[in-house]
XYZ file of C-alpha atoms in Angstrom:
546
model
C 0.000 0.000 0.000
C 1.307 3.414 -0.876
C 2.342 5.518 2.113
C 0.457 8.546 0.830
C -2.914 7.109 1.756
C -5.365 4.415 0.859
C -6.339 4.065 -2.782
C -10.039 4.325 -3.648
C -12.035 1.151 -3.292
C -12.880 1.227 -6.997
C -9.235 0.530 -7.829
C -8.839 -2.518 -5.547
C -10.046 -4.979 -8.107
C -6.955 -4.469 -10.193
C -4.083 -2.646 -8.465
C -3.066 -1.416 -5.017
C 0.514 -0.401 -5.656
C 0.377 2.298 -8.328
C 3.740 4.020 -8.518
C 4.063 7.738 -7.974
C 5.678 8.371 -11.378
C 2.611 7.077 -13.260
C 3.866 3.606 -14.223
C 1.342 0.828 -14.611
C 0.693 -0.965 -11.289
C 1.822 -4.510 -10.693
C -0.566 -7.109 -12.111
C -2.869 -8.944 -9.761
C -4.983 -12.024 -10.343
C -8.533 -12.112 -9.070
C -9.594 -15.143 -7.034
C -13.088 -16.000 -5.890
C -13.289 -16.675 -2.175
C -15.704 -19.004 -0.441
C -17.995 -16.075 0.358
C -18.396 -15.383 -3.364
C -16.270 -12.217 -3.244
C -13.175 -11.621 -5.326
C -9.787 -11.192 -3.671
C -6.537 -9.990 -5.220
C -3.151 -11.654 -4.902
C -0.080 -9.586 -5.595
C 2.518 -11.170 -7.846
C 5.291 -9.297 -6.061
C 4.241 -10.722 -2.678
C 3.669 -14.331 -3.667
C 6.061 -14.870 -6.511
C 4.700 -16.388 -9.699
C 1.031 -17.130 -10.116
C 1.635 -20.805 -10.684
C 3.103 -21.425 -7.208
C 0.116 -20.075 -5.271
C -2.937 -20.119 -7.594
C -5.083 -23.058 -8.682
C -4.569 -24.142 -12.277
C -8.188 -23.249 -13.102
C -7.593 -19.600 -12.210
C -4.284 -18.971 -13.981
C -4.428 -18.106 -17.695
C -0.943 -18.815 -18.988
C -1.930 -18.223 -22.615
C -2.978 -14.593 -22.094
C -0.412 -12.485 -23.931
C 0.926 -9.390 -22.213
C 0.187 -6.623 -24.662
C 0.936 -3.835 -22.188
C 4.310 -4.964 -20.897
C 6.831 -2.215 -20.266
C 9.853 -4.363 -20.973
C 10.118 -6.278 -17.712
C 11.020 -9.922 -18.166
C 8.806 -10.961 -15.257
C 5.620 -9.470 -16.847
C 4.185 -12.270 -18.967
C 0.528 -12.477 -18.056
C -2.487 -10.199 -18.074
C -5.697 -10.478 -16.114
C -8.922 -11.374 -17.828
C -11.044 -8.772 -19.553
C -13.459 -8.694 -16.636
C -10.615 -7.383 -14.450
C -10.415 -4.313 -16.716
C -14.058 -3.314 -16.149
C -14.829 -3.891 -19.813
C -18.024 -5.670 -18.851
C -19.389 -2.357 -17.515
C -19.326 -0.682 -20.966
C -22.824 0.211 -22.190
C -22.752 0.665 -25.955
C -26.419 1.661 -26.055
C -25.576 4.910 -24.207
C -22.606 5.880 -26.380
C -23.227 8.847 -28.682
C -20.253 10.514 -30.337
C -22.303 12.828 -32.587
C -22.393 15.804 -30.257
C -19.718 18.416 -29.797
C -16.808 16.969 -27.867
C -16.733 19.298 -24.851
C -16.570 18.515 -21.160
C -20.017 18.292 -19.567
C -18.709 20.200 -16.522
C -16.184 22.745 -17.764
C -17.434 22.957 -21.421
C -13.792 22.795 -22.529
C -12.853 20.919 -25.698
C -9.242 20.292 -24.635
C -8.205 16.736 -23.723
C -11.770 15.429 -23.539
C -12.622 11.854 -22.575
C -15.868 9.962 -22.986
C -17.146 7.660 -20.253
C -17.936 4.307 -21.860
C -20.361 3.436 -19.052
C -22.735 6.430 -19.143
C -21.621 8.228 -22.337
C -20.874 11.611 -20.729
C -17.838 13.725 -21.669
C -15.245 14.843 -19.115
C -11.956 16.682 -19.289
C -8.564 15.136 -18.472
C -7.660 11.988 -16.549
C -5.276 13.287 -13.898
C -6.017 13.226 -10.180
C -7.593 16.679 -10.243
C -9.579 16.150 -13.460
C -13.326 15.802 -13.867
C -12.979 12.364 -15.429
C -10.985 11.146 -12.410
C -13.633 12.468 -10.011
C -16.383 10.862 -12.083
C -14.648 7.490 -11.967
C -14.583 7.595 -8.145
C -17.950 9.163 -7.381
C -19.994 7.192 -9.960
C -17.872 4.025 -10.019
C -17.409 4.317 -13.807
C -13.916 3.262 -14.783
C -13.524 2.947 -18.578
C -12.844 6.143 -20.569
C -11.899 6.795 -24.188
C -9.875 9.717 -25.447
C -12.117 11.378 -28.035
C -9.115 12.554 -30.061
C -6.842 9.498 -30.104
C -9.499 6.792 -29.429
C -7.263 5.270 -26.746
C -9.051 3.626 -23.818
C -7.962 4.070 -20.191
C -9.097 2.706 -16.855
C -9.503 5.324 -14.131
C -8.608 6.109 -11.420
C -5.643 3.758 -11.991
C -4.795 5.551 -15.228
C -3.433 2.688 -17.340
C -4.062 2.162 -21.024
C -6.246 -0.707 -22.240
C -5.906 -2.331 -25.659
C -8.461 -5.046 -26.215
C -9.922 -6.341 -29.514
C -13.447 -6.040 -28.109
C -13.066 -2.234 -28.065
C -12.381 -1.963 -31.794
C -16.054 -1.434 -32.677
C -16.236 1.577 -30.332
C -13.129 3.107 -31.897
C -14.617 2.594 -35.362
C -17.854 4.363 -34.417
C -15.841 7.250 -32.965
C -13.422 7.525 -35.916
C -14.611 5.525 -38.947
C -11.987 4.783 -41.590
C -12.460 3.859 -45.228
C -10.270 2.442 -47.982
C -10.607 2.813 -51.767
C -11.806 -0.794 -51.923
C -14.520 -0.229 -49.295
C -16.034 2.786 -51.107
C -15.747 1.503 -54.672
C -19.273 0.063 -54.703
C -21.227 2.665 -52.713
C -23.039 3.911 -55.835
C -23.712 0.468 -57.302
C -26.822 -1.739 -56.929
C -24.687 -4.203 -54.960
C -24.581 -1.694 -52.092
C -28.330 -2.164 -51.553
C -27.917 -5.918 -51.202
C -25.655 -5.640 -48.142
C -27.612 -3.977 -45.320
C -25.937 -3.265 -41.992
C -27.447 -3.806 -38.548
C -27.420 -1.586 -35.471
C -27.307 -2.665 -31.817
C -31.038 -3.426 -31.883
C -30.525 -5.672 -34.904
C -32.470 -3.309 -37.139
C -31.262 -3.214 -40.753
C -30.166 0.004 -42.444
C -28.329 0.939 -45.614
C -25.195 3.023 -44.962
C -25.586 6.490 -46.458
C -29.397 6.377 -46.439
C -30.075 7.052 -42.768
C -31.948 9.744 -40.869
C -30.418 12.988 -39.629
C -31.694 14.343 -36.333
C -33.669 17.594 -36.579
C -32.380 19.181 -33.382
C -34.807 22.082 -33.603
C -35.334 23.780 -36.990
C -32.374 22.559 -39.040
C -34.192 20.358 -41.584
C -33.272 22.823 -44.360
C -29.602 22.121 -43.628
C -30.124 18.367 -43.292
C -31.314 18.069 -46.896
C -28.213 19.922 -48.133
C -25.926 17.656 -46.092
C -27.538 14.583 -47.630
C -27.419 16.111 -51.110
C -23.705 16.881 -51.082
C -22.712 13.608 -49.409
C -24.385 11.631 -52.216
C -22.297 13.235 -54.944
C -19.689 10.479 -55.503
C -16.517 12.581 -56.125
C -17.083 14.797 -53.074
C -18.260 11.853 -50.946
C -15.225 9.722 -51.804
C -12.848 12.630 -51.196
C -14.244 13.152 -47.698
C -14.412 9.447 -46.812
C -10.768 8.894 -47.739
C -9.559 12.033 -45.958
C -7.417 11.848 -42.856
C -7.440 15.293 -41.306
C -5.108 15.240 -38.297
C -3.252 18.507 -38.691
C -4.300 22.141 -38.759
C -7.019 21.791 -41.380
C -9.988 24.163 -41.011
C -12.477 22.974 -38.432
C -15.519 23.141 -40.726
C -13.872 20.856 -43.290
C -12.812 18.360 -40.628
C -16.275 18.201 -39.095
C -17.948 17.832 -42.485
C -15.626 14.927 -43.308
C -16.368 13.358 -39.916
C -20.109 13.675 -40.551
C -19.693 12.055 -43.968
C -17.897 9.087 -42.430
C -20.625 8.659 -39.823
C -23.425 8.750 -42.387
C -21.690 6.102 -44.526
C -20.495 4.055 -41.534
C -21.538 0.381 -41.934
C -21.061 -0.350 -38.208
C -23.222 2.227 -36.424
C -24.626 1.534 -32.964
C -27.898 3.246 -33.960
C -29.228 3.756 -37.461
C -29.303 7.553 -37.294
C -26.800 10.368 -36.992
C -27.016 13.786 -35.380
C -25.300 16.649 -37.301
C -24.989 18.678 -34.090
C -21.184 18.896 -34.083
C -21.031 20.063 -37.712
C -23.904 22.532 -37.403
C -22.368 24.103 -34.315
C -19.297 24.929 -36.402
C -21.555 26.204 -39.209
C -23.148 28.591 -36.714
C -19.712 29.881 -35.671
C -18.275 30.114 -39.181
C -21.323 31.932 -40.571
C -21.475 34.414 -37.705
C -24.863 33.137 -36.574
C -26.474 33.358 -40.017
C -27.344 29.640 -40.079
C -28.602 28.472 -36.702
C -30.162 25.289 -35.376
C -33.264 27.000 -34.039
C -34.037 29.166 -37.085
C -35.707 27.967 -40.288
C -33.845 29.047 -43.400
C -33.406 28.648 -47.131
C -31.491 25.498 -48.203
C -30.307 27.124 -51.449
C -28.761 30.011 -49.531
C -27.085 27.536 -47.192
C -25.819 25.486 -50.143
C -24.206 28.524 -51.767
C -22.496 29.498 -48.523
C -21.315 25.958 -47.796
C -19.918 25.306 -51.288
C -17.897 28.518 -51.277
C -16.687 27.940 -47.722
C -15.626 24.349 -48.428
C -13.892 25.459 -51.624
C -11.881 28.004 -49.683
C -10.990 25.571 -46.899
C -9.892 22.946 -49.431
C -7.258 25.393 -50.661
C -9.206 26.497 -53.704
C -8.625 29.700 -55.644
C -10.312 31.467 -58.547
C -8.724 29.039 -61.000
C -10.697 26.241 -62.605
C -10.502 22.833 -60.877
C -8.572 24.333 -57.952
C -10.584 22.267 -55.458
C -12.864 19.245 -55.388
C -15.839 21.623 -55.222
C -14.883 23.425 -58.425
C -13.910 20.260 -60.309
C -17.298 18.728 -59.443
C -19.815 21.580 -59.721
C -18.253 24.531 -61.591
C -19.255 25.313 -65.162
C -19.084 28.382 -67.391
C -21.924 30.568 -68.635
C -21.951 33.243 -71.339
C -24.234 36.215 -70.783
C -24.999 38.708 -73.548
C -26.560 42.086 -72.708
C -27.883 44.970 -74.774
C -29.491 48.273 -73.833
C -33.226 48.417 -74.489
C -34.314 51.195 -76.834
C -37.994 51.924 -77.341
C -38.774 52.473 -81.027
C -41.498 54.949 -81.947
C -43.170 52.499 -84.311
C -43.305 49.658 -81.731
C -46.711 48.354 -80.795
C -47.773 47.934 -77.196
C -47.593 44.138 -77.157
C -44.275 43.760 -78.920
C -41.452 42.488 -76.755
C -37.987 44.030 -77.114
C -35.480 42.001 -79.119
C -31.742 41.982 -79.624
C -30.697 44.369 -82.381
C -27.686 43.009 -84.260
C -26.890 46.489 -85.549
C -26.161 47.757 -82.079
C -23.481 46.812 -79.569
C -23.917 43.542 -77.683
C -21.819 43.043 -74.583
C -20.721 39.485 -73.858
C -19.146 38.080 -70.710
C -18.253 34.553 -69.593
C -18.449 33.805 -65.891
C -18.245 30.612 -63.787
C -21.254 29.171 -61.990
C -21.851 26.575 -59.271
C -25.571 26.185 -59.899
C -28.069 27.364 -62.490
C -31.114 29.385 -61.428
C -34.344 28.338 -63.150
C -37.261 30.806 -63.390
C -40.756 29.365 -63.039
C -43.730 30.827 -64.942
C -46.053 32.807 -62.660
C -49.131 30.915 -61.463
C -52.487 32.029 -62.891
C -54.265 34.678 -60.865
C -57.670 33.105 -61.454
C -57.587 29.327 -61.345
C -59.945 27.142 -63.333
C -62.522 24.952 -61.691
C -61.146 21.981 -63.609
C -59.136 19.897 -61.193
C -56.114 19.342 -63.438
C -55.636 23.076 -63.864
C -55.678 23.985 -60.164
C -51.959 23.308 -59.760
C -50.014 24.523 -62.800
C -47.412 22.236 -64.317
C -44.452 22.915 -66.548
C -41.881 20.716 -68.235
C -38.210 20.948 -67.309
C -37.346 21.507 -70.966
C -39.481 24.640 -71.169
C -37.886 26.234 -68.114
C -34.381 25.249 -69.267
C -35.012 27.247 -72.462
C -33.680 30.247 -70.541
C -30.197 28.964 -71.360
C -30.653 28.193 -75.078
C -29.020 31.452 -76.128
C -32.194 32.676 -77.887
C -34.712 33.381 -75.122
C -34.359 36.885 -73.730
C -35.058 38.447 -70.366
C -35.538 42.116 -69.654
C -34.148 43.528 -66.423
C -33.251 47.066 -65.378
C -33.481 48.408 -68.936
C -31.301 45.682 -70.409
C -31.970 42.590 -72.480
C -30.131 39.440 -71.454
C -29.682 35.982 -72.896
C -27.650 33.086 -71.605
C -25.899 29.989 -72.905
C -23.565 27.532 -71.213
C -19.967 27.319 -72.399
C -18.892 24.364 -70.267
C -20.956 21.923 -68.228
C -19.604 20.400 -65.001
C -19.788 16.678 -64.159
C -22.631 17.499 -61.747
C -25.183 20.222 -62.489
C -27.102 21.862 -59.640
C -30.445 23.355 -60.662
C -32.238 25.838 -58.412
C -35.934 26.433 -59.077
C -36.744 29.951 -57.893
C -40.017 29.424 -56.037
C -39.862 32.323 -53.600
C -40.078 36.005 -54.447
C -40.503 39.071 -52.282
C -43.008 41.812 -52.871
C -43.845 44.862 -50.779
C -46.035 42.935 -48.367
C -45.183 39.235 -48.134
C -42.872 36.574 -49.507
C -44.686 34.688 -52.226
C -44.386 31.024 -53.142
C -44.825 29.667 -56.652
C -46.610 26.272 -56.408
C -45.937 25.296 -60.042
C -44.902 21.652 -60.382
C -41.970 20.878 -62.657
C -42.230 17.568 -64.503
C -38.975 15.850 -65.399
C -37.627 12.409 -66.309
C -35.278 10.724 -63.881
C -32.823 9.773 -66.606
C -31.617 11.038 -69.939
C -31.976 14.846 -69.909
C -29.776 16.162 -72.728
C -28.271 19.604 -72.114
C -26.718 19.851 -75.616
C -29.283 22.457 -76.677
C -28.166 24.750 -73.852
C -24.447 24.377 -74.560
C -22.204 26.254 -76.954
C -19.079 24.127 -76.988
C -16.866 22.194 -79.431
C -17.582 18.537 -80.241
C -14.760 17.492 -77.927
C -16.875 18.484 -74.918
C -17.780 15.537 -72.639
C -21.230 13.905 -72.977
C -24.198 16.141 -72.270
C -26.735 13.530 -71.116
C -27.473 13.718 -67.386
C -29.344 11.563 -64.842
C -30.982 12.809 -61.645
C -29.394 11.761 -58.327
C -30.828 14.293 -55.797
C -34.169 16.096 -55.594
C -35.008 18.481 -52.709
C -38.676 19.364 -52.243
C -40.572 21.932 -50.206
C -43.866 21.274 -48.439
C -46.084 23.787 -46.672
C -49.718 24.815 -46.453
C -51.569 25.362 -49.708
C -51.491 28.827 -51.183
C -49.078 31.281 -52.733
C -47.744 32.807 -49.503
C -44.622 31.312 -47.994
C -45.203 29.965 -44.485
C -41.818 29.409 -42.843
C -43.323 28.210 -39.585
C -45.052 25.218 -41.212
C -42.403 24.351 -43.779
C -41.065 20.831 -44.291
C -38.024 19.966 -46.375
C -37.527 16.507 -47.873
C -34.841 15.005 -50.085
C -35.076 12.204 -52.628
C -31.840 10.251 -53.043
C -31.014 7.783 -55.778
C -29.524 4.482 -54.669
C -27.940 1.965 -56.987
C -28.169 3.857 -60.261
C -28.138 2.518 -63.785
C -31.907 2.451 -64.133
C -34.011 -0.689 -64.108
C -34.804 -2.764 -61.056
C -31.368 -2.167 -59.512
C -32.094 1.539 -59.052
C -34.099 2.615 -56.004
C -35.110 5.975 -54.570
C -35.338 6.905 -50.907
C -37.209 9.826 -49.382
C -35.626 11.221 -46.218
C -37.289 13.724 -43.913
C -35.146 14.138 -40.799
C -35.288 10.700 -39.092
C -37.892 9.219 -41.459
C -36.322 7.120 -44.226
C -38.590 5.286 -46.630
C -38.341 3.921 -50.115
C -40.471 5.826 -52.621
C -41.833 5.060 -56.061
C -40.091 6.707 -58.998
C -43.409 8.009 -60.330
C -44.007 10.022 -57.132
C -40.786 12.039 -57.146
C -41.783 14.864 -59.510
C -45.110 15.467 -57.714
C -43.467 17.612 -55.033
C -42.453 21.257 -55.266
C -38.841 20.763 -56.292
C -36.486 23.501 -55.171
C -33.088 21.939 -55.796
C -31.796 19.153 -58.031
C -28.400 17.610 -58.747
C -27.889 15.946 -62.132
C -25.016 13.548 -62.830
C -23.300 13.293 -66.198
C -23.955 9.879 -67.640
C -20.826 7.796 -67.971
C -19.822 6.702 -71.445
C -19.001 3.236 -70.079
C -21.896 1.097 -68.784
C -21.537 -0.262 -65.277
C -21.604 -3.782 -63.944
C -23.734 -4.610 -60.925
C -20.747 -3.994 -58.647
C -20.214 -0.466 -59.951
C -17.175 -1.214 -62.137
C -17.028 -0.249 -65.793
C -17.854 -2.923 -68.311
C -15.178 -4.063 -70.719
C -15.734 -4.998 -74.351
C -15.818 -8.652 -73.334
C -18.632 -7.940 -70.853
C -20.735 -6.315 -73.537
C-alpha cells in the first residue's frame, strides 16, 4: 500500500501499488473466495502465479500486450478485471460536440464508456478522475486518439473487443470499401445496429435538433455526390485543417459508416461549427433557405480545401463549376413599336458578352395564374423541365433594369445543380410559386443549352438528388409550417437495380419513382452519364462484358 494514503475502493479490483511516477501498477490475479467475493493476490508478494494459484484460475496463454519491458511481466488479467463488462454501448453517442459536460472545454476530452458523458482530463484533479470515483465508472476513451484508459488507476487498455467503439468514434475507409457505394450491390448488403435493425449506410436519418431540416437536406445532397463523398471518406485530417472541413468529413464518415450503434446520426457537431463560421447566419433554431445555405457551404468548403479562382482548384470546383456566357444589350424603345411587342436583340447595335463561372443554375418558373380554373387538373399549374431550361438556349431573352439578357452555357460540369426559384418578395409578403416541374429521372440532354466544341464531354445527365418543399396550400410562404424533404437515388443505372429513398429528418422510406416529380422541387443535382456502362458492382464494363 502506498504511504500517501489508501487508494479508492474502486481501484482494488486491479491494483493497489500504483507508482508515484505514473507507471502501470503490478498485475494482480482475481480469485473468488468461499464467500463469493473476489480477492486480489499480488505477484510481487507471492512470486509467480503458478506457485500459489489453482490451475483453473491462472491463464498462462494470455499475452501481455501492455508490458513495459520487464522480463517478469508475462501475463495479463482477464477482460473482466479491466471493467470492460461495464461498458454500455447503447448509451454511447459521439455525434455531439466533444466538450466537457462540466467545464465545457474541448481540450483533452474523454468519454465515459459506461454512461456516455464527456469529461476533461484523466489526472487526479480532473473531472474524469472524479467521475470514476464518485460514480464508479472506470472505462474512458480519449475522443481525439481513441485510446481507452481505466480510471482512477490511469493505465491504457488495448483489447480487440473495443475496436467497434473506436470505429464508431473515428470511422476509416479504404478505396476498396467505397468503390461500390453507388452500385446496386450496395443495396444488397444492409448493416445492422445494436437493436438488430437493418439500415443501408448512407441512407439514414439525420436528427432535426430544432429547426435545421433545411440544412439536413443539403448535407444529404452533397454527401451523395460520388466525387465529393469519396474525397471526404478517404480524408485523414489530423493537422491544422480548417475545423468546418474536418467536421464535415467526420459527418460524412458517420453517415456512410456500416457499423453504427444506432441507425441515425445527429449533425450537431457540424452545425455548431456552421453557426460559428457563418457568424450566426445559419442556426439550429431558425428555419432558413437550403439554397442560400448550399451557396455558402460550397464557397466555404472550396476556400478551406485550398481552392482559388482558378478552374478545378478544389474538389468543389472540379465537381460543380461550369461556365456561362451572358450577352446584354441596352433596351431602346422604337417609336413604331406596338404595345404588345417584346424588345429584341438588335444586331446592328453593340452587344456586350461576358463569360463567368457558376456553381448552380437558377431556373425561373412561370407565374401561377391569378384566377384558377374549376377543372381539377388546372388547379396546380405544371411545366416541363425543358421549357424552363429554355432560358439557357441562347435565344430566349429576359428584360431587367433596362437591359436585355440571354444566356448559354460554355462548359458543363460533371454534376449540375439546378435551383428552381419558387420564392419572391413583394412589398407585403414573400410569395411562393406552387408550379410543379415535370422531369424524367434519366436522360436529360443539355446539348441544346451548350455552346461548346464537339470534344466536350457527354451532355446527357441523370438525376441523383431532388429536394422538395412542403407547406400549407397557397401562394404565400409559411416558414413556420415548412417541411423539407430530399429524394436520393440508390444503386443507379436504371431498371430494377435503381431505387429511390425519401428522407425527412429521421424518417427514411423507399419511394416510387413516379411520385418524385409530384413535389415542389427547389433543388436538383444531375449527374453526367458515364460513357461506359456499369456492372452490378459499380465497375465499368469491358468490351468482353458487352
